[in-house]
Tab-separated table of N, CA and C in Angstrom:
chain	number	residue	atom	x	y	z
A	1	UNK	N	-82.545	-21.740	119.000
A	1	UNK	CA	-83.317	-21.752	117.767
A	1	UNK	C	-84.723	-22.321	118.000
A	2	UNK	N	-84.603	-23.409	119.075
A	2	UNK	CA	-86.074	-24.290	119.054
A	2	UNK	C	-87.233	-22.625	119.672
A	3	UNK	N	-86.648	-22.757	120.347
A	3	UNK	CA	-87.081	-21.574	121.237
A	3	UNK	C	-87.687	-20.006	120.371
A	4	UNK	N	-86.920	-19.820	119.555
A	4	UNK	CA	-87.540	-19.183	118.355
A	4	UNK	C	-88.983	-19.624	117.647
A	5	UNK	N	-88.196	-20.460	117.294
A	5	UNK	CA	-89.425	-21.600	116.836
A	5	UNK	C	-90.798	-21.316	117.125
A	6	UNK	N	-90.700	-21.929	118.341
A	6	UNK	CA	-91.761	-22.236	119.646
A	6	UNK	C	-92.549	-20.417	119.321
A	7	UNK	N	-91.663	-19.864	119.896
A	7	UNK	CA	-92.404	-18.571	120.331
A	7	UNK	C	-93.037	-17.685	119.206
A	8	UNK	N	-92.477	-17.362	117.868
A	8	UNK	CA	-93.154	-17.280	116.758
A	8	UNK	C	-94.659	-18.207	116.021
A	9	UNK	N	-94.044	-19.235	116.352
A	9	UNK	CA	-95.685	-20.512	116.653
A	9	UNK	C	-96.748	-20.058	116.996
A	10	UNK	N	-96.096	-19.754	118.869
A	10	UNK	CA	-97.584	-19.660	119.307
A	10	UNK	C	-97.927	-18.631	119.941
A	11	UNK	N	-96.766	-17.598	119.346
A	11	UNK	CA	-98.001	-16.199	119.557
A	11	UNK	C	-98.316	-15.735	118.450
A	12	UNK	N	-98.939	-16.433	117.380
A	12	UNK	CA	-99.962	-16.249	116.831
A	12	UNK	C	-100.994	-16.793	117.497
A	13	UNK	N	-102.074	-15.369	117.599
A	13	UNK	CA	-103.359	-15.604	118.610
A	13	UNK	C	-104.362	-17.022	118.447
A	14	UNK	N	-104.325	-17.404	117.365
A	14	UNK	CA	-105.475	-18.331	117.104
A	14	UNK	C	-104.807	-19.846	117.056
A	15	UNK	N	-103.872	-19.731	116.636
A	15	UNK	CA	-102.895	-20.862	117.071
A	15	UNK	C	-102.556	-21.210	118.786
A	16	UNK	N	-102.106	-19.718	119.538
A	16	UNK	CA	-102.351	-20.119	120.865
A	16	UNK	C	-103.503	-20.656	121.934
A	17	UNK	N	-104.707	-19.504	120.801
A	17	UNK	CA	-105.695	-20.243	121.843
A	17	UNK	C	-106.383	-21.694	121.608
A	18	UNK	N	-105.911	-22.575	120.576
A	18	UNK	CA	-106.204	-23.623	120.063
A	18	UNK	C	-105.291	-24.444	121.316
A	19	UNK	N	-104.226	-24.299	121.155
A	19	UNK	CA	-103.130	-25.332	121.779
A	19	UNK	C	-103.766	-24.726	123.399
A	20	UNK	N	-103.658	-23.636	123.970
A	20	UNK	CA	-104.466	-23.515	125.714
A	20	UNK	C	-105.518	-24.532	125.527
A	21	UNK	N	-106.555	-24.671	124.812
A	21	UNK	CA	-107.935	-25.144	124.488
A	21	UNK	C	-107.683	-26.897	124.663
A	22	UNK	N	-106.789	-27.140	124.091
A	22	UNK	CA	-106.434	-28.523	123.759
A	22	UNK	C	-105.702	-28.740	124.988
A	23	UNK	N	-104.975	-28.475	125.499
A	23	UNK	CA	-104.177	-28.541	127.031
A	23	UNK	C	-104.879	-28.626	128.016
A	24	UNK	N	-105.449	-27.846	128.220
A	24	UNK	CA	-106.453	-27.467	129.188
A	24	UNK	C	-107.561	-28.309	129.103
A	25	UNK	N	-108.182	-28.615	128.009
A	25	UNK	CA	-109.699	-29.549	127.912
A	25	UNK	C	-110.918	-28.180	128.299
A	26	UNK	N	-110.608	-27.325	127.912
A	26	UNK	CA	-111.795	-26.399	128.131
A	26	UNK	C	-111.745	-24.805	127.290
A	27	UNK	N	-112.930	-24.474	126.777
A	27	UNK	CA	-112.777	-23.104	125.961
A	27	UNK	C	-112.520	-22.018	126.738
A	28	UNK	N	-111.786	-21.106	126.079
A	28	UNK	CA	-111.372	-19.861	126.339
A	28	UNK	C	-112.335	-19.091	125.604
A	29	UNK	N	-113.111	-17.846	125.893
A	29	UNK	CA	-113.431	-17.159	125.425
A	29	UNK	C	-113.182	-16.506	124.518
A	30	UNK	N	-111.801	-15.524	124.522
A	30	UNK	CA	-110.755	-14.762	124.243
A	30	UNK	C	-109.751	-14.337	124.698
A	31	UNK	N	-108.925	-14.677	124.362
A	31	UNK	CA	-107.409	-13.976	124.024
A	31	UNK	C	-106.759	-12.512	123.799
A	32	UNK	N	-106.152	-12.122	124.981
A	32	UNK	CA	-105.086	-11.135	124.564
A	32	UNK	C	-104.064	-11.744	123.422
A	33	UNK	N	-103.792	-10.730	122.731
A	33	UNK	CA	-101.950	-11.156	122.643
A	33	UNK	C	-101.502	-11.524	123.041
A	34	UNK	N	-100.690	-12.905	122.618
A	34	UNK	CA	-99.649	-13.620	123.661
A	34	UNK	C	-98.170	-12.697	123.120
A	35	UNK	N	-97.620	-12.267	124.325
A	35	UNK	CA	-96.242	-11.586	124.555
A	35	UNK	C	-95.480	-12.771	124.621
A	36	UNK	N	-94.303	-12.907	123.479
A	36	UNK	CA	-93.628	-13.970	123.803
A	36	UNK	C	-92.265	-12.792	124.319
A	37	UNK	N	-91.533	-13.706	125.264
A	37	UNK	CA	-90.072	-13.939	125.331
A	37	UNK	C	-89.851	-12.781	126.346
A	38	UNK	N	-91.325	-12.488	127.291
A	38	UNK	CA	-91.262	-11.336	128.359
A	38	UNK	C	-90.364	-11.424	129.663
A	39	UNK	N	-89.450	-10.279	129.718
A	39	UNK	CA	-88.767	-11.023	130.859
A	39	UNK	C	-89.494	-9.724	131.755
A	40	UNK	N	-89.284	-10.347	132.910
A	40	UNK	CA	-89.245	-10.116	134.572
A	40	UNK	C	-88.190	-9.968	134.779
A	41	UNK	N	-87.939	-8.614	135.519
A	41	UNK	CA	-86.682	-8.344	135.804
A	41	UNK	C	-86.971	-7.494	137.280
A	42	UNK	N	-86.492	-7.600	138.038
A	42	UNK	CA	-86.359	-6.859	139.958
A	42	UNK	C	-85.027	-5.970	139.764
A	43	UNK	N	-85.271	-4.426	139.655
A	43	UNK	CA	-84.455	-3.734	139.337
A	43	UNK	C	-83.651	-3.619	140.849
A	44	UNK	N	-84.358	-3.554	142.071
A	44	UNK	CA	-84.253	-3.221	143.126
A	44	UNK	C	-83.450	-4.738	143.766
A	45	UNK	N	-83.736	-5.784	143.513
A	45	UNK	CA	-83.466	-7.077	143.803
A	45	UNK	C	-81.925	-7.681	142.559
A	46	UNK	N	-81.250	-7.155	142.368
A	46	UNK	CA	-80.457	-7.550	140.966
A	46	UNK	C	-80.104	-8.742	141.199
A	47	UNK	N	-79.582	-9.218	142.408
A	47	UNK	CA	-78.913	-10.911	142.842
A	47	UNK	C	-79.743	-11.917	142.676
A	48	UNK	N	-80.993	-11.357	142.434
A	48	UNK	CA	-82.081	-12.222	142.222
A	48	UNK	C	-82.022	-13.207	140.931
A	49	UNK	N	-82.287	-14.021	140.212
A	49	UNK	CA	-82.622	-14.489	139.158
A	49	UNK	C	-83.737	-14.118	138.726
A	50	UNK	N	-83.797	-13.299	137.369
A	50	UNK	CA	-84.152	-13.127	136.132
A	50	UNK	C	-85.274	-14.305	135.596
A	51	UNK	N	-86.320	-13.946	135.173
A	51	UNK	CA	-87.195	-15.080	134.279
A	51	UNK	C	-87.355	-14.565	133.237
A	52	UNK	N	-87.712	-15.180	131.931
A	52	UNK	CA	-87.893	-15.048	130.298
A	52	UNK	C	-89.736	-16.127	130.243
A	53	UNK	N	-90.646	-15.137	130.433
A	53	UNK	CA	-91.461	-15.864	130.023
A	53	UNK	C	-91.662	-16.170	127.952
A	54	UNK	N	-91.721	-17.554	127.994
A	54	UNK	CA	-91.802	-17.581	126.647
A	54	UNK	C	-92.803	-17.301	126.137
A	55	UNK	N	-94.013	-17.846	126.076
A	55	UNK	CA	-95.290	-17.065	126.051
A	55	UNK	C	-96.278	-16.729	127.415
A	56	UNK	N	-96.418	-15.511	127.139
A	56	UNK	CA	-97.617	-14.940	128.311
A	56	UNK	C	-98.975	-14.991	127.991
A	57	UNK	N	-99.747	-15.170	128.074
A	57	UNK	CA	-101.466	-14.581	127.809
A	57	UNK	C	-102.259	-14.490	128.950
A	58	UNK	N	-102.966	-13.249	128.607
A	58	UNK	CA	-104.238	-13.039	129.591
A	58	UNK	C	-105.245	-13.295	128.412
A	59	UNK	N	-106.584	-13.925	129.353
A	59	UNK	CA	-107.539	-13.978	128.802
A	59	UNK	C	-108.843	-13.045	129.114
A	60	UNK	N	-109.491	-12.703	128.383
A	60	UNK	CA	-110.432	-11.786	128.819
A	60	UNK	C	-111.225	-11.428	130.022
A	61	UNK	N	-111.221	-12.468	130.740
A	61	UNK	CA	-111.184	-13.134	131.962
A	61	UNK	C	-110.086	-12.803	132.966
A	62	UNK	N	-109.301	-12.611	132.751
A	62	UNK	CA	-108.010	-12.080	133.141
A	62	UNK	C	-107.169	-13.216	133.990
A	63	UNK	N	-107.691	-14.327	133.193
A	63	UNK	CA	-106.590	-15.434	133.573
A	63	UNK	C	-105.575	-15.279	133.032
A	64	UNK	N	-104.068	-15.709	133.387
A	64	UNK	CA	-102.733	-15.836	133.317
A	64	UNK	C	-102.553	-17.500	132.641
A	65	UNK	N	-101.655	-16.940	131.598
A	65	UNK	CA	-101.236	-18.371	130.844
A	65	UNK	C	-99.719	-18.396	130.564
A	66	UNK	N	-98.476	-18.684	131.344
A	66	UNK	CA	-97.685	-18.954	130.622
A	66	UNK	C	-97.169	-20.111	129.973
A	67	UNK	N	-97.078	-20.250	129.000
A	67	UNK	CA	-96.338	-21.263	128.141
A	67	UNK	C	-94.699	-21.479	127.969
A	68	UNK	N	-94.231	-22.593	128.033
A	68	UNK	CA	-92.998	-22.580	128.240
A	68	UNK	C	-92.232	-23.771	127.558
A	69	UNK	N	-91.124	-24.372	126.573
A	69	UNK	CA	-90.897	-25.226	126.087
A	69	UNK	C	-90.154	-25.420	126.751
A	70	UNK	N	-89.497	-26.661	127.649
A	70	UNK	CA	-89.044	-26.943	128.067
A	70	UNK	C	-87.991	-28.699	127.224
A	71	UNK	N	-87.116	-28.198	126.300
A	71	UNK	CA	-86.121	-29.611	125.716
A	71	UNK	C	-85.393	-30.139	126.379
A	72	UNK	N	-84.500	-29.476	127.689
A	72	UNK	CA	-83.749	-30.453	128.697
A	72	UNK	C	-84.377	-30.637	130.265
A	73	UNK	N	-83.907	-32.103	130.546
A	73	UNK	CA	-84.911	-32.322	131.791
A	73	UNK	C	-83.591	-32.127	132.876
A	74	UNK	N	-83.419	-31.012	133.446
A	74	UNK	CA	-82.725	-30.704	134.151
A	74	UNK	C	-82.926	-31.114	136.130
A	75	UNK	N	-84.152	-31.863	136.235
A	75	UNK	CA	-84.768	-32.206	137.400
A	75	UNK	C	-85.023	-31.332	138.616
A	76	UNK	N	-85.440	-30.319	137.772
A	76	UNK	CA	-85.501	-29.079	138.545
A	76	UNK	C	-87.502	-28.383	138.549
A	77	UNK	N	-88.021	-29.330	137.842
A	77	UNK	CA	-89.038	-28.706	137.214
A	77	UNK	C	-90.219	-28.726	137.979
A	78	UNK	N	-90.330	-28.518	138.658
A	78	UNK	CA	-91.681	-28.487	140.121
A	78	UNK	C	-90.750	-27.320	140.782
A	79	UNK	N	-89.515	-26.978	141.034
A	79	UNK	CA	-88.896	-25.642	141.736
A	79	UNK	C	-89.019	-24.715	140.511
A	80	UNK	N	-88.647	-24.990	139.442
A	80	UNK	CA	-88.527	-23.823	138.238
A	80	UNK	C	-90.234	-23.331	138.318
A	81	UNK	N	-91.315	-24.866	138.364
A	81	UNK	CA	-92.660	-23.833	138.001
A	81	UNK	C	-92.793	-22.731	139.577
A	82	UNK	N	-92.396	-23.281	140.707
A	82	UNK	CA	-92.423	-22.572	141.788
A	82	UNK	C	-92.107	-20.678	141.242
A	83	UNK	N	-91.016	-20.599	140.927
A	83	UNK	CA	-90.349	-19.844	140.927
A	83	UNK	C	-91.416	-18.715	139.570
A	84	UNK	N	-91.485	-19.618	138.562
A	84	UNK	CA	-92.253	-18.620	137.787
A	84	UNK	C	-93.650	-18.454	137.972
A	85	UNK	N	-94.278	-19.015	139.292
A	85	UNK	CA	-95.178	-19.059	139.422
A	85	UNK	C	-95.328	-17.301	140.726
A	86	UNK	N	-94.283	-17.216	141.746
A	86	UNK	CA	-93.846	-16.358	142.232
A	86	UNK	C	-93.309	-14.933	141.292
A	87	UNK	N	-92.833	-15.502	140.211
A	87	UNK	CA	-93.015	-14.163	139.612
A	87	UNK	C	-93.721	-13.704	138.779
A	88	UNK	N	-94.707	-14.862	138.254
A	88	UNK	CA	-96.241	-14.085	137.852
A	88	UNK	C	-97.256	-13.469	138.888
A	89	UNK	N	-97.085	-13.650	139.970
A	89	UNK	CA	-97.855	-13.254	140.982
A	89	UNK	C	-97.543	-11.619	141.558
A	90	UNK	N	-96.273	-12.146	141.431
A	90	UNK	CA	-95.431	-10.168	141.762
A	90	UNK	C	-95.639	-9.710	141.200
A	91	UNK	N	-95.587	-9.760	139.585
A	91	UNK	CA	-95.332	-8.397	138.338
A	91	UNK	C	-97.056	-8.613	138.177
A	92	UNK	N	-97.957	-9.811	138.135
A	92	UNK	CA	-99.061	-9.820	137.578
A	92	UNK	C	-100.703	-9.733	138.131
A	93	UNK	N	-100.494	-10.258	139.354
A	93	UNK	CA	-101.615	-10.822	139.386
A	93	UNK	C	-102.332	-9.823	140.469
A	94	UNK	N	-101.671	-9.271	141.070
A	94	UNK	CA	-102.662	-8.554	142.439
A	94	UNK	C	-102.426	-7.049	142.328
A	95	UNK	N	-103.245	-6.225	142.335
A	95	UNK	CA	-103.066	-4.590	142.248
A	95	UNK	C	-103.253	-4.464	143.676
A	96	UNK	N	-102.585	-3.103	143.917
A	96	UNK	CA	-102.822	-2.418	145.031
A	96	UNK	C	-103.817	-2.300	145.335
A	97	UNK	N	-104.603	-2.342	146.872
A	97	UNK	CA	-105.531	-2.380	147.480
A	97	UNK	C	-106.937	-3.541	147.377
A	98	UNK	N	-105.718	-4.262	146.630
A	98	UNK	CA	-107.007	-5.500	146.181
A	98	UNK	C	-107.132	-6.658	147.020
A	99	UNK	N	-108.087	-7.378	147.441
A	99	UNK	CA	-107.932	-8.327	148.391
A	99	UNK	C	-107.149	-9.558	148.109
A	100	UNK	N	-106.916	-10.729	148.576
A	100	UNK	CA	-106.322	-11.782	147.996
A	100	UNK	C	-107.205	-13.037	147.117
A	101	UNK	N	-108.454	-12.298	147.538
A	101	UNK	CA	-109.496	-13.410	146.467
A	101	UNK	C	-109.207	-12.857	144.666
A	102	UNK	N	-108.906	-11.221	144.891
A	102	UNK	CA	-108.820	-10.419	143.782
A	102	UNK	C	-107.993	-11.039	142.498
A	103	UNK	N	-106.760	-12.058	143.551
A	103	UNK	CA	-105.842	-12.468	142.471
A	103	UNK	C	-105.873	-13.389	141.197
A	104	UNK	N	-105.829	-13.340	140.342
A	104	UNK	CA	-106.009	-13.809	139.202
A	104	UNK	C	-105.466	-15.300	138.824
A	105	UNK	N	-106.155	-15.994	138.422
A	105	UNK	CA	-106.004	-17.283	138.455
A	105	UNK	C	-105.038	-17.704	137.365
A	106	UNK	N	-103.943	-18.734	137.493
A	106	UNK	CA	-102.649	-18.709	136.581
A	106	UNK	C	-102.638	-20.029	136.341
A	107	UNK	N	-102.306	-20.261	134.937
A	107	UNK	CA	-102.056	-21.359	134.517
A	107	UNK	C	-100.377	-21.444	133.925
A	108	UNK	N	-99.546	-22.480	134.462
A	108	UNK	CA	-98.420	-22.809	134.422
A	108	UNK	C	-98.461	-24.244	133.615
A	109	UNK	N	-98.035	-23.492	131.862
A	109	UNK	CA	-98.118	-24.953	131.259
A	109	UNK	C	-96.707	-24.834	130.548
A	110	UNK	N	-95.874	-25.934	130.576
A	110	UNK	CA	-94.454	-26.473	130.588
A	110	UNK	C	-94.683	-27.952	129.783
A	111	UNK	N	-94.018	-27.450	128.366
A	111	UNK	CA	-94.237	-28.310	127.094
A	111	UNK	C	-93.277	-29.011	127.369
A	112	UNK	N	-92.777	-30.224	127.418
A	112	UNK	CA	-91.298	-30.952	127.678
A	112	UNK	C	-91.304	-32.035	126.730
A	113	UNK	N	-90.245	-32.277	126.103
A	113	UNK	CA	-89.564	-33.151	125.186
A	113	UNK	C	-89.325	-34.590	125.960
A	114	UNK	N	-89.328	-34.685	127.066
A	114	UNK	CA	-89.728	-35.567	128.023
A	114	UNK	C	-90.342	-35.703	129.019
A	115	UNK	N	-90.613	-37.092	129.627
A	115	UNK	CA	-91.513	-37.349	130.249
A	115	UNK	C	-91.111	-37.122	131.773
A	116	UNK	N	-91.103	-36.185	132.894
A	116	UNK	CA	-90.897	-35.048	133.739
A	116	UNK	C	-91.160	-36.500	134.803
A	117	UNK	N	-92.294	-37.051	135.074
A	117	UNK	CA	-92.119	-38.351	135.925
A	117	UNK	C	-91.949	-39.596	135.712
A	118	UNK	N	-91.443	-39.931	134.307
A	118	UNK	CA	-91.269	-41.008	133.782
A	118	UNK	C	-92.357	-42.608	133.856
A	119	UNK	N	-93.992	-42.157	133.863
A	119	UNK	CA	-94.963	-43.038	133.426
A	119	UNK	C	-95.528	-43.149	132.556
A	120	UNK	N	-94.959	-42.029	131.130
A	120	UNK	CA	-95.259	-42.549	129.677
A	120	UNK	C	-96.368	-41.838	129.284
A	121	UNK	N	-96.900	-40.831	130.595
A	121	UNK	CA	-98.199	-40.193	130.434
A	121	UNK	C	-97.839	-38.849	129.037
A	122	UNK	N	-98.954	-38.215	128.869
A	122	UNK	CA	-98.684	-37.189	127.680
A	122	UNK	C	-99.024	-36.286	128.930
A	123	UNK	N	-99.593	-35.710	129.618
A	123	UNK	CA	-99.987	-34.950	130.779
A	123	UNK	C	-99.729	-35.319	132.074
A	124	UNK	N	-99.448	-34.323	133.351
A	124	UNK	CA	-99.084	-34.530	134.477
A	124	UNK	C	-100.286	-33.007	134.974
A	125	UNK	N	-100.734	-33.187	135.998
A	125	UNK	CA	-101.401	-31.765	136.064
A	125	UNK	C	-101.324	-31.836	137.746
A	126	UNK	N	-100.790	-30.571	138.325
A	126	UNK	CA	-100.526	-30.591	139.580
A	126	UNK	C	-101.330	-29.004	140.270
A	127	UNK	N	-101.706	-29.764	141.598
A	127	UNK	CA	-102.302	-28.338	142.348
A	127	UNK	C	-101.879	-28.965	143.644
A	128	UNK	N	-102.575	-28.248	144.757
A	128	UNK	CA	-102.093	-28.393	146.262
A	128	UNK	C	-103.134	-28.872	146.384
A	129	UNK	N	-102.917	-29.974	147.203
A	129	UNK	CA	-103.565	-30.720	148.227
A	129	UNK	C	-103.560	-30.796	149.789
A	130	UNK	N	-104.551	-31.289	150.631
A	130	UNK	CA	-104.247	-31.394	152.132
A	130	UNK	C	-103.544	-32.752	152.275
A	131	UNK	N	-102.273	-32.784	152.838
A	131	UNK	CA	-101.829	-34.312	153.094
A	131	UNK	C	-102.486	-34.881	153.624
A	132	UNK	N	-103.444	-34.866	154.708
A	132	UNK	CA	-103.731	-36.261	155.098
A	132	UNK	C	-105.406	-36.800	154.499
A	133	UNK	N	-105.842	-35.311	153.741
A	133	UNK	CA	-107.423	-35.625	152.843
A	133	UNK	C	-106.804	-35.105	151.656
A	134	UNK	N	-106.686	-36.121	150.383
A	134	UNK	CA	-106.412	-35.730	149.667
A	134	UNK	C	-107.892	-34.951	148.429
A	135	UNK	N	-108.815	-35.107	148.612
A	135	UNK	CA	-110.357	-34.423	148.356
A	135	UNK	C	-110.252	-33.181	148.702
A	136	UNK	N	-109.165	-32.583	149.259
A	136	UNK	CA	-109.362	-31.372	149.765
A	136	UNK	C	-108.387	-30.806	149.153
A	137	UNK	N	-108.447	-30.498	148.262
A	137	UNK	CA	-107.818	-28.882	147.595
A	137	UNK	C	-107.626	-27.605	147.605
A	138	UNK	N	-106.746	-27.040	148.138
A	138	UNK	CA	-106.358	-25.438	148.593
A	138	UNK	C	-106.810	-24.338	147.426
A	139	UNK	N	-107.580	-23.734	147.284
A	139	UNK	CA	-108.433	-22.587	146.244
A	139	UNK	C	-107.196	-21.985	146.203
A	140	UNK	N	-105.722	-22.158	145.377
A	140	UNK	CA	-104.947	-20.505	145.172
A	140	UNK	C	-105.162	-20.446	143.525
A	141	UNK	N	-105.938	-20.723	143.122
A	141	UNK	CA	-105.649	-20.497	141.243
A	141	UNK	C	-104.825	-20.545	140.994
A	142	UNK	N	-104.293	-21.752	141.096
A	142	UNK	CA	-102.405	-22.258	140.406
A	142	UNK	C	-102.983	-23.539	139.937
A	143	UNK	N	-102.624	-24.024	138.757
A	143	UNK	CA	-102.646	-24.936	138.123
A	143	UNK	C	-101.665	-25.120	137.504
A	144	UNK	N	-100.304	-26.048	137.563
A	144	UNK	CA	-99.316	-26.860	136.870
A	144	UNK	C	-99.441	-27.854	135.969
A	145	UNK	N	-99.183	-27.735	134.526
A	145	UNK	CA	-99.172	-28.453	133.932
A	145	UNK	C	-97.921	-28.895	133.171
């Protein structure tokens, strides 16, 4: 039901791009339609696991936004964004014959009813780093939130 909820919420367009806007700390231009409740499915792959994006958006820009409510902390949640982060990249982000700079930059934001590292923060925001310089940040347009 929450999940209903949620996804009727915020794919209404002007409501979604308020809450990206507020998450993010930065304006969006414009908004596609957010597609809620899109699944990914590997017809060819069936043993695979299945994803349900709850909300999708591209932005005019052709950034990638999924949104995701997340109510139980199952301690899985740095492999789960892995995973939907791998299958926005397959179904979304790179066309044929396009280089790998071509790929479209994705934002992975995961609403949780709790606190995912337990320091009380309202935000956690994760990208790749070099272990031994942490100033040095790997360019893949993945952003975890």
């Amino acid at each position: 039901m929450e999940d209903q909820v949620f996804g009727e919420i915020i794919s209404d367009k002007k409501i979604c791009k308020y809450i990206l806007e507020t998450i993010l700390s930065f304006k969006i231009k414009e908004i596609y339609y957010p597609e809620k409740q899109k699944e990914v499915k590997d017809p060819k792959h069936r043993e695979r696991k299945d994803v349900r994006f709850d909300i999708l958006v591209e932005d005019y820009e052709h950034n990638l936004y999924d949104v995701e409510a997340q109510t139980t902390d199952k301690k899985d949640l740095g492999w789960r964004m892995r995973y939907y982060a791998a299958k926005i990249d397959q179904r979304y982000t790179l066309d044929k014959g396009k280089t790998y700079r071509n790929i479209k930059k994705a934002y992975l934001i995961f609403l949780c009813n709790f606190d995912p590292e337990g320091e009380g923060r309202i935000k956690y925001t994760y990208h790749t780093y070099e272990d031994h310089n942490k100033s040095k940040q790997l360019q893949d347009g993945l952003e975890k939130l």
